[in-house]
Amino acid sequence: MEAIKRLKALLKEIYIINSSVSLMHWDQSTYIPSKGAETRAEALGYLSTLAFKKLTSPEMGELLETLSSQNLLNSLSNIDTALLRVVKRDYEKAKAIPPELYEKFVIASSRGQNAWEKAKREDDFGYFRPYLEEIIKLLREMVEFYGYEKDPYDALLDNFEPGMTTERLQHIIAELKPEIINFVRTLSKLPAIDTSFLNGRFARHLQSRLSKMALKVIGYDFDAGRLDETVHPFTITIGPGDVRVTTGYKPSDFTASLYGTIHEGGHALYEQGISPELKWTPLADGASMGIHESQSRLMENIIGKSYEFLSFFYPKIQKAFPKVLENVSLDMFYKAVNKVEPSLIRIEADEVTYNLHIMLRFELEKALINKELEVKDLPEAWNEKMKEFLGIVPPNDTMGVLQDVHWGSGMIGYFPSYMLGNLYAAQFFNTAVSEIPDLHQQIAAGEISNLLQWLREKIHKHGRVYEPDELCKRVTGEELSPRYFIDYIKSKFGKIYGL
């Protein structure tokens, strides 16, 4: 069919432009010299706007209208029908935003990321404040162009989790929050777990070697990617056959880089497992960021911090750092990396308290977009929420409001994906255990391939063919439910703490 061929050709052009943008973003966060930041921001703004204009072009509109006619619609394959659905959604959302506003936002986000890095490094929220104010101002404008039914935040949340609403998220939190807080209170009354041996001096090159080893064990294809160092770990797809992982190395704590790498490796496995049939199209991406985060959180926590996985992998960790860990047993290490304790840094938080960090950010983001909170008041509001949710207050902004890259990069609405990812992960893994015989024993033997194949068949290969709700039902037979996560943490940590 000529129209679908023309659509795919135009989508390939857009994909190639965005591939260049992704490569520039990766370089911006890894190797770019500091004096190149301003030029890079303008280049990113130009290329991103070029892709944006192609997506919203009259040609795109005409093709979508032609293909949406009932006669042609009935003749499309299932994949092409999904492609049409996704492109129409992206087109309509992009079409709602004036190109000049979009370009301003891309440039502001690029500058904001660079400003955030400097502000975090120097513990200077005042330096970052005007950049974030500009981003929030632009997002508030964009929300009005997007439109929404009930809450302005819905328009941004939908960018990362299609179909999710603020109202539904609040219902999920209402079920989850009291369960977590009560469980944390119960655990806090029990004897503390010793983690002192995790502090030491861990050479960067040894951490890097261990991280690469972990990626190989979980199935990451180094012929289709690489591992590099950055301030804030991320995974980025440059294009088919090129999915890159980054991590950060702390001289005093190797577990941050190890589990940060496994987390990003989970993202990369998803991207590497998308069907080649979807190449050069918007379908070659995750169903949502919540589904994406389910894959990273599953690998990082449900697998990487499980007793079974560490039965296999801990001897390799001991071999990497023998002076520190030679007298530390598997049981001691397992308990240490799963210690539950309210902490300042989200990416280092344990599985039980992690979602509280996300709830905090969700409330602040929602308040910012709804004009109930201004950027100048954000540090104080952050500290108040930390006291409310976790009972601790950051000693400085670097360990508080400046710890995450997301707001400086313009990614307002992303944070709830992490919490949803935890919930999806527990629900998916519960199904995997019921469908893969002896899965726990396989993991204990370092055999992750059957689980990976299951994930590829059930989730990865489909990309964006299915909406997240539909995908969850296809995989597990039911809608997303917080109950699986609640049961998971109570079972795992109840045993660790001897409840």
PDB file of N, CA and C in Angstrom, residues 237-329:
ATOM      1  N   THR A 237      19.082   4.847  23.604  1.00  0.00           N
ATOM      2  CA  THR A 237      19.114   4.130  22.336  1.00  0.00           C
ATOM      3  C   THR A 237      19.502   5.108  21.229  1.00  0.00           C
ATOM      4  N   ILE A 238      20.640   4.857  20.622  1.00  0.00           N
ATOM      5  CA  ILE A 238      21.079   5.691  19.505  1.00  0.00           C
ATOM      6  C   ILE A 238      20.358   5.263  18.228  1.00  0.00           C
ATOM      7  N   GLY A 239      20.149   3.976  18.096  1.00  0.00           N
ATOM      8  CA  GLY A 239      19.460   3.425  16.942  1.00  0.00           C
ATOM      9  C   GLY A 239      19.505   1.913  16.998  1.00  0.00           C
ATOM     10  N   PRO A 240      18.951   1.236  16.015  1.00  0.00           N
ATOM     11  CA  PRO A 240      18.991  -0.228  15.993  1.00  0.00           C
ATOM     12  C   PRO A 240      20.424  -0.744  16.121  1.00  0.00           C
ATOM     13  N   GLY A 241      20.652  -1.620  17.092  1.00  0.00           N
ATOM     14  CA  GLY A 241      21.987  -2.175  17.293  1.00  0.00           C
ATOM     15  C   GLY A 241      22.921  -1.296  18.092  1.00  0.00           C
ATOM     16  N   ASP A 242      22.389  -0.231  18.730  1.00  0.00           N
ATOM     17  CA  ASP A 242      23.245   0.677  19.499  1.00  0.00           C
ATOM     18  C   ASP A 242      22.466   1.208  20.703  1.00  0.00           C
ATOM     19  N   VAL A 243      22.517   0.456  21.795  1.00  0.00           N
ATOM     20  CA  VAL A 243      21.836   0.834  23.038  1.00  0.00           C
ATOM     21  C   VAL A 243      22.892   0.969  24.124  1.00  0.00           C
ATOM     22  N   ARG A 244      23.135   2.189  24.587  1.00  0.00           N
ATOM     23  CA  ARG A 244      24.264   2.469  25.483  1.00  0.00           C
ATOM     24  C   ARG A 244      23.832   2.642  26.938  1.00  0.00           C
ATOM     25  N   VAL A 245      24.690   2.175  27.828  1.00  0.00           N
ATOM     26  CA  VAL A 245      24.463   2.223  29.265  1.00  0.00           C
ATOM     27  C   VAL A 245      25.528   3.106  29.897  1.00  0.00           C
ATOM     28  N   THR A 246      25.134   3.892  30.895  1.00  0.00           N
ATOM     29  CA  THR A 246      26.114   4.672  31.659  1.00  0.00           C
ATOM     30  C   THR A 246      25.920   4.384  33.141  1.00  0.00           C
ATOM     31  N   THR A 247      26.953   4.653  33.917  1.00  0.00           N
ATOM     32  CA  THR A 247      26.886   4.474  35.363  1.00  0.00           C
ATOM     33  C   THR A 247      27.815   5.476  36.020  1.00  0.00           C
ATOM     34  N   GLY A 248      27.746   5.574  37.335  1.00  0.00           N
ATOM     35  CA  GLY A 248      28.642   6.451  38.083  1.00  0.00           C
ATOM     36  C   GLY A 248      29.399   5.641  39.121  1.00  0.00           C
ATOM     37  N   TYR A 249      30.645   6.022  39.397  1.00  0.00           N
ATOM     38  CA  TYR A 249      31.479   5.266  40.328  1.00  0.00           C
ATOM     39  C   TYR A 249      31.774   6.104  41.575  1.00  0.00           C
ATOM     40  N   LYS A 250      31.425   5.559  42.748  1.00  0.00           N
ATOM     41  CA  LYS A 250      31.730   6.205  44.015  1.00  0.00           C
ATOM     42  C   LYS A 250      32.915   5.476  44.650  1.00  0.00           C
ATOM     43  N   PRO A 251      34.008   6.144  44.915  1.00  0.00           N
ATOM     44  CA  PRO A 251      35.192   5.473  45.474  1.00  0.00           C
ATOM     45  C   PRO A 251      34.915   4.736  46.779  1.00  0.00           C
ATOM     46  N   SER A 252      33.914   5.208  47.539  1.00  0.00           N
ATOM     47  CA  SER A 252      33.666   4.621  48.858  1.00  0.00           C
ATOM     48  C   SER A 252      32.548   3.581  48.880  1.00  0.00           C
ATOM     49  N   ASP A 253      31.866   3.348  47.737  1.00  0.00           N
ATOM     50  CA  ASP A 253      30.726   2.436  47.730  1.00  0.00           C
ATOM     51  C   ASP A 253      30.539   1.840  46.338  1.00  0.00           C
ATOM     52  N   PHE A 254      30.938   0.594  46.161  1.00  0.00           N
ATOM     53  CA  PHE A 254      30.843  -0.042  44.841  1.00  0.00           C
ATOM     54  C   PHE A 254      29.423  -0.500  44.519  1.00  0.00           C
ATOM     55  N   THR A 255      28.577  -0.662  45.560  1.00  0.00           N
ATOM     56  CA  THR A 255      27.224  -1.161  45.295  1.00  0.00           C
ATOM     57  C   THR A 255      26.395  -0.156  44.504  1.00  0.00           C
ATOM     58  N   ALA A 256      26.700   1.139  44.632  1.00  0.00           N
ATOM     59  CA  ALA A 256      25.953   2.155  43.881  1.00  0.00           C
ATOM     60  C   ALA A 256      26.148   1.966  42.384  1.00  0.00           C
ATOM     61  N   SER A 257      27.391   1.762  41.971  1.00  0.00           N
ATOM     62  CA  SER A 257      27.655   1.567  40.541  1.00  0.00           C
ATOM     63  C   SER A 257      27.173   0.197  40.079  1.00  0.00           C
ATOM     64  N   LEU A 258      27.368  -0.825  40.906  1.00  0.00           N
ATOM     65  CA  LEU A 258      26.966  -2.178  40.514  1.00  0.00           C
ATOM     66  C   LEU A 258      25.463  -2.245  40.255  1.00  0.00           C
ATOM     67  N   TYR A 259      24.674  -1.779  41.221  1.00  0.00           N
ATOM     68  CA  TYR A 259      23.230  -1.882  41.062  1.00  0.00           C
ATOM     69  C   TYR A 259      22.668  -0.808  40.138  1.00  0.00           C
ATOM     70  N   GLY A 260      23.367   0.331  40.051  1.00  0.00           N
ATOM     71  CA  GLY A 260      22.975   1.321  39.057  1.00  0.00           C
ATOM     72  C   GLY A 260      23.172   0.786  37.652  1.00  0.00           C
ATOM     73  N   THR A 261      24.255   0.050  37.448  1.00  0.00           N
ATOM     74  CA  THR A 261      24.533  -0.551  36.146  1.00  0.00           C
ATOM     75  C   THR A 261      23.508  -1.633  35.808  1.00  0.00           C
ATOM     76  N   ILE A 262      23.192  -2.483  36.783  1.00  0.00           N
ATOM     77  CA  ILE A 262      22.200  -3.534  36.532  1.00  0.00           C
ATOM     78  C   ILE A 262      20.846  -2.910  36.213  1.00  0.00           C
ATOM     79  N   HIS A 263      20.510  -1.830  36.918  1.00  0.00           N
ATOM     80  CA  HIS A 263      19.259  -1.113  36.646  1.00  0.00           C
ATOM     81  C   HIS A 263      19.222  -0.638  35.195  1.00  0.00           C
ATOM     82  N   GLU A 264      20.269   0.060  34.787  1.00  0.00           N
ATOM     83  CA  GLU A 264      20.309   0.557  33.409  1.00  0.00           C
ATOM     84  C   GLU A 264      20.384  -0.596  32.415  1.00  0.00           C
ATOM     85  N   GLY A 265      21.027  -1.684  32.817  1.00  0.00           N
ATOM     86  CA  GLY A 265      21.079  -2.866  31.971  1.00  0.00           C
ATOM     87  C   GLY A 265      19.698  -3.431  31.700  1.00  0.00           C
ATOM     88  N   GLY A 266      18.807  -3.351  32.697  1.00  0.00           N
ATOM     89  CA  GLY A 266      17.432  -3.800  32.501  1.00  0.00           C
ATOM     90  C   GLY A 266      16.726  -2.993  31.424  1.00  0.00           C
ATOM     91  N   HIS A 267      16.947  -1.671  31.448  1.00  0.00           N
ATOM     92  CA  HIS A 267      16.413  -0.814  30.381  1.00  0.00           C
ATOM     93  C   HIS A 267      16.959  -1.250  29.022  1.00  0.00           C
ATOM     94  N   ALA A 268      18.264  -1.463  28.986  1.00  0.00           N
ATOM     95  CA  ALA A 268      18.923  -1.793  27.720  1.00  0.00           C
ATOM     96  C   ALA A 268      18.453  -3.130  27.163  1.00  0.00           C
ATOM     97  N   LEU A 269      18.241  -4.106  28.041  1.00  0.00           N
ATOM     98  CA  LEU A 269      17.734  -5.409  27.585  1.00  0.00           C
ATOM     99  C   LEU A 269      16.395  -5.243  26.868  1.00  0.00           C
ATOM    100  N   TYR A 270      15.550  -4.391  27.398  1.00  0.00           N
ATOM    101  CA  TYR A 270      14.257  -4.107  26.767  1.00  0.00           C
ATOM    102  C   TYR A 270      14.479  -3.587  25.344  1.00  0.00           C
ATOM    103  N   GLU A 271      15.317  -2.566  25.222  1.00  0.00           N
ATOM    104  CA  GLU A 271      15.559  -1.954  23.912  1.00  0.00           C
ATOM    105  C   GLU A 271      16.227  -2.938  22.943  1.00  0.00           C
ATOM    106  N   GLN A 272      17.158  -3.721  23.449  1.00  0.00           N
ATOM    107  CA  GLN A 272      17.840  -4.693  22.593  1.00  0.00           C
ATOM    108  C   GLN A 272      16.923  -5.828  22.166  1.00  0.00           C
ATOM    109  N   GLY A 273      15.823  -6.021  22.895  1.00  0.00           N
ATOM    110  CA  GLY A 273      14.921  -7.132  22.599  1.00  0.00           C
ATOM    111  C   GLY A 273      13.727  -6.773  21.734  1.00  0.00           C
ATOM    112  N   ILE A 274      13.619  -5.495  21.332  1.00  0.00           N
ATOM    113  CA  ILE A 274      12.491  -5.081  20.489  1.00  0.00           C
ATOM    114  C   ILE A 274      12.618  -5.721  19.106  1.00  0.00           C
ATOM    115  N   SER A 275      11.515  -6.192  18.578  1.00  0.00           N
ATOM    116  CA  SER A 275      11.507  -6.904  17.298  1.00  0.00           C
ATOM    117  C   SER A 275      12.083  -6.056  16.161  1.00  0.00           C
ATOM    118  N   PRO A 276      12.971  -6.631  15.334  1.00  0.00           N
ATOM    119  CA  PRO A 276      13.506  -5.916  14.166  1.00  0.00           C
ATOM    120  C   PRO A 276      12.405  -5.464  13.212  1.00  0.00           C
ATOM    121  N   GLU A 277      11.252  -6.102  13.287  1.00  0.00           N
ATOM    122  CA  GLU A 277      10.118  -5.743  12.433  1.00  0.00           C
ATOM    123  C   GLU A 277       9.651  -4.307  12.683  1.00  0.00           C
ATOM    124  N   LEU A 278       9.971  -3.784  13.871  1.00  0.00           N
ATOM    125  CA  LEU A 278       9.524  -2.444  14.245  1.00  0.00           C
ATOM    126  C   LEU A 278      10.574  -1.371  13.970  1.00  0.00           C
ATOM    127  N   LYS A 279      11.682  -1.763  13.395  1.00  0.00           N
ATOM    128  CA  LYS A 279      12.817  -0.877  13.123  1.00  0.00           C
ATOM    129  C   LYS A 279      12.399   0.377  12.359  1.00  0.00           C
ATOM    130  N   TRP A 280      12.984   1.511  12.735  1.00  0.00           N
ATOM    131  CA  TRP A 280      12.790   2.817  12.094  1.00  0.00           C
ATOM    132  C   TRP A 280      11.402   3.412  12.338  1.00  0.00           C
ATOM    133  N   THR A 281      10.650   2.845  13.261  1.00  0.00           N
ATOM    134  CA  THR A 281       9.323   3.379  13.546  1.00  0.00           C
ATOM    135  C   THR A 281       9.202   3.724  15.029  1.00  0.00           C
ATOM    136  N   PRO A 282       8.201   4.522  15.396  1.00  0.00           N
ATOM    137  CA  PRO A 282       7.979   4.839  16.815  1.00  0.00           C
ATOM    138  C   PRO A 282       7.592   3.623  17.656  1.00  0.00           C
ATOM    139  N   LEU A 283       7.232   2.518  17.007  1.00  0.00           N
ATOM    140  CA  LEU A 283       6.912   1.300  17.754  1.00  0.00           C
ATOM    141  C   LEU A 283       8.155   0.680  18.376  1.00  0.00           C
ATOM    142  N   ALA A 284       9.333   1.045  17.881  1.00  0.00           N
ATOM    143  CA  ALA A 284      10.590   0.488  18.390  1.00  0.00           C
ATOM    144  C   ALA A 284      11.019   1.230  19.655  1.00  0.00           C
ATOM    145  N   ASP A 285      10.165   1.180  20.654  1.00  0.00           N
ATOM    146  CA  ASP A 285      10.397   1.859  21.922  1.00  0.00           C
ATOM    147  C   ASP A 285       9.579   1.140  22.983  1.00  0.00           C
ATOM    148  N   GLY A 286       9.756   1.503  24.241  1.00  0.00           N
ATOM    149  CA  GLY A 286       8.997   0.861  25.302  1.00  0.00           C
ATOM    150  C   GLY A 286       7.534   1.251  25.272  1.00  0.00           C
ATOM    151  N   ALA A 287       6.668   0.375  25.772  1.00  0.00           N
ATOM    152  CA  ALA A 287       5.234   0.656  25.803  1.00  0.00           C
ATOM    153  C   ALA A 287       4.929   1.907  26.618  1.00  0.00           C
ATOM    154  N   SER A 288       5.704   2.125  27.659  1.00  0.00           N
ATOM    155  CA  SER A 288       5.600   3.326  28.497  1.00  0.00           C
ATOM    156  C   SER A 288       6.849   3.365  29.357  1.00  0.00           C
ATOM    157  N   MET A 289       7.063   4.473  30.033  1.00  0.00           N
ATOM    158  CA  MET A 289       8.219   4.522  30.924  1.00  0.00           C
ATOM    159  C   MET A 289       7.989   3.658  32.165  1.00  0.00           C
ATOM    160  N   GLY A 290       6.727   3.454  32.561  1.00  0.00           N
ATOM    161  CA  GLY A 290       6.450   2.548  33.673  1.00  0.00           C
ATOM    162  C   GLY A 290       6.815   1.114  33.321  1.00  0.00           C
ATOM    163  N   ILE A 291       6.459   0.688  32.116  1.00  0.00           N
ATOM    164  CA  ILE A 291       6.841  -0.649  31.651  1.00  0.00           C
ATOM    165  C   ILE A 291       8.358  -0.723  31.521  1.00  0.00           C
ATOM    166  N   HIS A 292       8.966   0.350  31.011  1.00  0.00           N
ATOM    167  CA  HIS A 292      10.433   0.375  30.890  1.00  0.00           C
ATOM    168  C   HIS A 292      11.083   0.227  32.263  1.00  0.00           C
ATOM    169  N   GLU A 293      10.581   1.003  33.228  1.00  0.00           N
ATOM    170  CA  GLU A 293      11.156   0.937  34.575  1.00  0.00           C
ATOM    171  C   GLU A 293      10.916  -0.430  35.222  1.00  0.00           C
ATOM    172  N   SER A 294       9.856  -1.109  34.814  1.00  0.00           N
ATOM    173  CA  SER A 294       9.624  -2.448  35.365  1.00  0.00           C
ATOM    174  C   SER A 294      10.775  -3.379  35.011  1.00  0.00           C
ATOM    175  N   GLN A 295      11.335  -3.191  33.830  1.00  0.00           N
ATOM    176  CA  GLN A 295      12.428  -4.063  33.398  1.00  0.00           C
ATOM    177  C   GLN A 295      13.726  -3.741  34.131  1.00  0.00           C
ATOM    178  N   SER A 296      13.962  -2.468  34.393  1.00  0.00           N
ATOM    179  CA  SER A 296      15.180  -2.094  35.118  1.00  0.00           C
ATOM    180  C   SER A 296      15.069  -2.442  36.597  1.00  0.00           C
ATOM    181  N   ARG A 297      13.911  -2.178  37.192  1.00  0.00           N
ATOM    182  CA  ARG A 297      13.732  -2.476  38.613  1.00  0.00           C
ATOM    183  C   ARG A 297      13.692  -3.985  38.855  1.00  0.00           C
ATOM    184  N   LEU A 298      13.147  -4.729  37.898  1.00  0.00           N
ATOM    185  CA  LEU A 298      13.130  -6.184  38.024  1.00  0.00           C
ATOM    186  C   LEU A 298      14.558  -6.729  38.058  1.00  0.00           C
ATOM    187  N   MET A 299      15.390  -6.274  37.117  1.00  0.00           N
ATOM    188  CA  MET A 299      16.773  -6.763  37.076  1.00  0.00           C
ATOM    189  C   MET A 299      17.580  -6.289  38.270  1.00  0.00           C
ATOM    190  N   GLU A 300      17.416  -5.025  38.648  1.00  0.00           N
ATOM    191  CA  GLU A 300      18.193  -4.459  39.751  1.00  0.00           C
ATOM    192  C   GLU A 300      17.843  -5.098  41.087  1.00  0.00           C
ATOM    193  N   ASN A 301      16.550  -5.210  41.367  1.00  0.00           N
ATOM    194  CA  ASN A 301      16.113  -5.609  42.698  1.00  0.00           C
ATOM    195  C   ASN A 301      15.614  -7.038  42.809  1.00  0.00           C
ATOM    196  N   ILE A 302      14.591  -7.370  42.026  1.00  0.00           N
ATOM    197  CA  ILE A 302      13.989  -8.693  42.160  1.00  0.00           C
ATOM    198  C   ILE A 302      14.983  -9.788  41.783  1.00  0.00           C
ATOM    199  N   ILE A 303      15.836  -9.494  40.789  1.00  0.00           N
ATOM    200  CA  ILE A 303      16.898 -10.444  40.421  1.00  0.00           C
ATOM    201  C   ILE A 303      18.201 -10.096  41.129  1.00  0.00           C
ATOM    202  N   GLY A 304      18.738  -8.919  40.860  1.00  0.00           N
ATOM    203  CA  GLY A 304      20.087  -8.549  41.316  1.00  0.00           C
ATOM    204  C   GLY A 304      20.302  -8.572  42.810  1.00  0.00           C
ATOM    205  N   LYS A 305      19.260  -8.282  43.581  1.00  0.00           N
ATOM    206  CA  LYS A 305      19.391  -8.277  45.042  1.00  0.00           C
ATOM    207  C   LYS A 305      18.731  -9.495  45.686  1.00  0.00           C
ATOM    208  N   SER A 306      18.437 -10.485  44.859  1.00  0.00           N
ATOM    209  CA  SER A 306      17.852 -11.717  45.400  1.00  0.00           C
ATOM    210  C   SER A 306      18.942 -12.618  45.974  1.00  0.00           C
ATOM    211  N   TYR A 307      18.546 -13.456  46.906  1.00  0.00           N
ATOM    212  CA  TYR A 307      19.506 -14.403  47.491  1.00  0.00           C
ATOM    213  C   TYR A 307      20.010 -15.369  46.423  1.00  0.00           C
ATOM    214  N   GLU A 308      19.104 -15.753  45.522  1.00  0.00           N
ATOM    215  CA  GLU A 308      19.476 -16.705  44.471  1.00  0.00           C
ATOM    216  C   GLU A 308      20.563 -16.127  43.570  1.00  0.00           C
ATOM    217  N   PHE A 309      20.360 -14.918  43.088  1.00  0.00           N
ATOM    218  CA  PHE A 309      21.349 -14.314  42.187  1.00  0.00           C
ATOM    219  C   PHE A 309      22.688 -14.130  42.892  1.00  0.00           C
ATOM    220  N   LEU A 310      22.650 -13.658  44.128  1.00  0.00           N
ATOM    221  CA  LEU A 310      23.894 -13.416  44.856  1.00  0.00           C
ATOM    222  C   LEU A 310      24.596 -14.727  45.217  1.00  0.00           C
ATOM    223  N   SER A 311      23.856 -15.829  45.319  1.00  0.00           N
ATOM    224  CA  SER A 311      24.503 -17.132  45.537  1.00  0.00           C
ATOM    225  C   SER A 311      25.494 -17.402  44.414  1.00  0.00           C
ATOM    226  N   PHE A 312      25.140 -16.953  43.223  1.00  0.00           N
ATOM    227  CA  PHE A 312      26.012 -17.132  42.057  1.00  0.00           C
ATOM    228  C   PHE A 312      27.013 -15.995  41.905  1.00  0.00           C
ATOM    229  N   PHE A 313      26.562 -14.760  42.102  1.00  0.00           N
ATOM    230  CA  PHE A 313      27.388 -13.607  41.731  1.00  0.00           C
ATOM    231  C   PHE A 313      28.275 -13.094  42.865  1.00  0.00           C
ATOM    232  N   TYR A 314      27.899 -13.333  44.115  1.00  0.00           N
ATOM    233  CA  TYR A 314      28.690 -12.784  45.208  1.00  0.00           C
ATOM    234  C   TYR A 314      30.142 -13.248  45.216  1.00  0.00           C
ATOM    235  N   PRO A 315      30.449 -14.513  44.914  1.00  0.00           N
ATOM    236  CA  PRO A 315      31.863 -14.905  44.844  1.00  0.00           C
ATOM    237  C   PRO A 315      32.669 -14.044  43.855  1.00  0.00           C
ATOM    238  N   LYS A 316      32.036 -13.585  42.792  1.00  0.00           N
ATOM    239  CA  LYS A 316      32.712 -12.708  41.827  1.00  0.00           C
ATOM    240  C   LYS A 316      32.958 -11.331  42.438  1.00  0.00           C
ATOM    241  N   ILE A 317      32.010 -10.879  43.253  1.00  0.00           N
ATOM    242  CA  ILE A 317      32.184  -9.609  43.959  1.00  0.00           C
ATOM    243  C   ILE A 317      33.331  -9.718  44.968  1.00  0.00           C
ATOM    244  N   GLN A 318      33.350 -10.829  45.709  1.00  0.00           N
ATOM    245  CA  GLN A 318      34.439 -11.049  46.668  1.00  0.00           C
ATOM    246  C   GLN A 318      35.796 -11.072  45.980  1.00  0.00           C
ATOM    247  N   LYS A 319      35.840 -11.692  44.826  1.00  0.00           N
ATOM    248  CA  LYS A 319      37.094 -11.782  44.079  1.00  0.00           C
ATOM    249  C   LYS A 319      37.562 -10.408  43.618  1.00  0.00           C
ATOM    250  N   ALA A 320      36.613  -9.524  43.315  1.00  0.00           N
ATOM    251  CA  ALA A 320      36.961  -8.169  42.874  1.00  0.00           C
ATOM    252  C   ALA A 320      37.511  -7.340  44.025  1.00  0.00           C
ATOM    253  N   PHE A 321      36.980  -7.549  45.240  1.00  0.00           N
ATOM    254  CA  PHE A 321      37.386  -6.743  46.398  1.00  0.00           C
ATOM    255  C   PHE A 321      37.710  -7.660  47.584  1.00  0.00           C
ATOM    256  N   PRO A 322      38.727  -8.496  47.463  1.00  0.00           N
ATOM    257  CA  PRO A 322      39.017  -9.510  48.489  1.00  0.00           C
ATOM    258  C   PRO A 322      39.394  -8.931  49.847  1.00  0.00           C
ATOM    259  N   LYS A 323      40.115  -7.822  49.876  1.00  0.00           N
ATOM    260  CA  LYS A 323      40.565  -7.273  51.153  1.00  0.00           C
ATOM    261  C   LYS A 323      39.393  -6.816  52.012  1.00  0.00           C
ATOM    262  N   VAL A 324      38.357  -6.325  51.373  1.00  0.00           N
ATOM    263  CA  VAL A 324      37.205  -5.791  52.100  1.00  0.00           C
ATOM    264  C   VAL A 324      36.193  -6.888  52.433  1.00  0.00           C
ATOM    265  N   LEU A 325      36.024  -7.844  51.516  1.00  0.00           N
ATOM    266  CA  LEU A 325      34.910  -8.784  51.628  1.00  0.00           C
ATOM    267  C   LEU A 325      35.293 -10.229  51.936  1.00  0.00           C
ATOM    268  N   GLU A 326      36.581 -10.508  52.115  1.00  0.00           N
ATOM    269  CA  GLU A 326      36.993 -11.904  52.280  1.00  0.00           C
ATOM    270  C   GLU A 326      36.364 -12.577  53.495  1.00  0.00           C
ATOM    271  N   ASN A 327      36.066 -11.805  54.539  1.00  0.00           N
ATOM    272  CA  ASN A 327      35.465 -12.384  55.750  1.00  0.00           C
ATOM    273  C   ASN A 327      33.974 -12.080  55.874  1.00  0.00           C
ATOM    274  N   VAL A 328      33.388 -11.603  54.783  1.00  0.00           N
ATOM    275  CA  VAL A 328      31.960 -11.266  54.771  1.00  0.00           C
ATOM    276  C   VAL A 328      31.204 -12.396  54.080  1.00  0.00           C
ATOM    277  N   SER A 329      30.298 -13.038  54.795  1.00  0.00           N
ATOM    278  CA  SER A 329      29.560 -14.168  54.237  1.00  0.00           C
ATOM    279  C   SER A 329      28.492 -13.707  53.249  1.00  0.00           C
TER     280      SER A 329
END
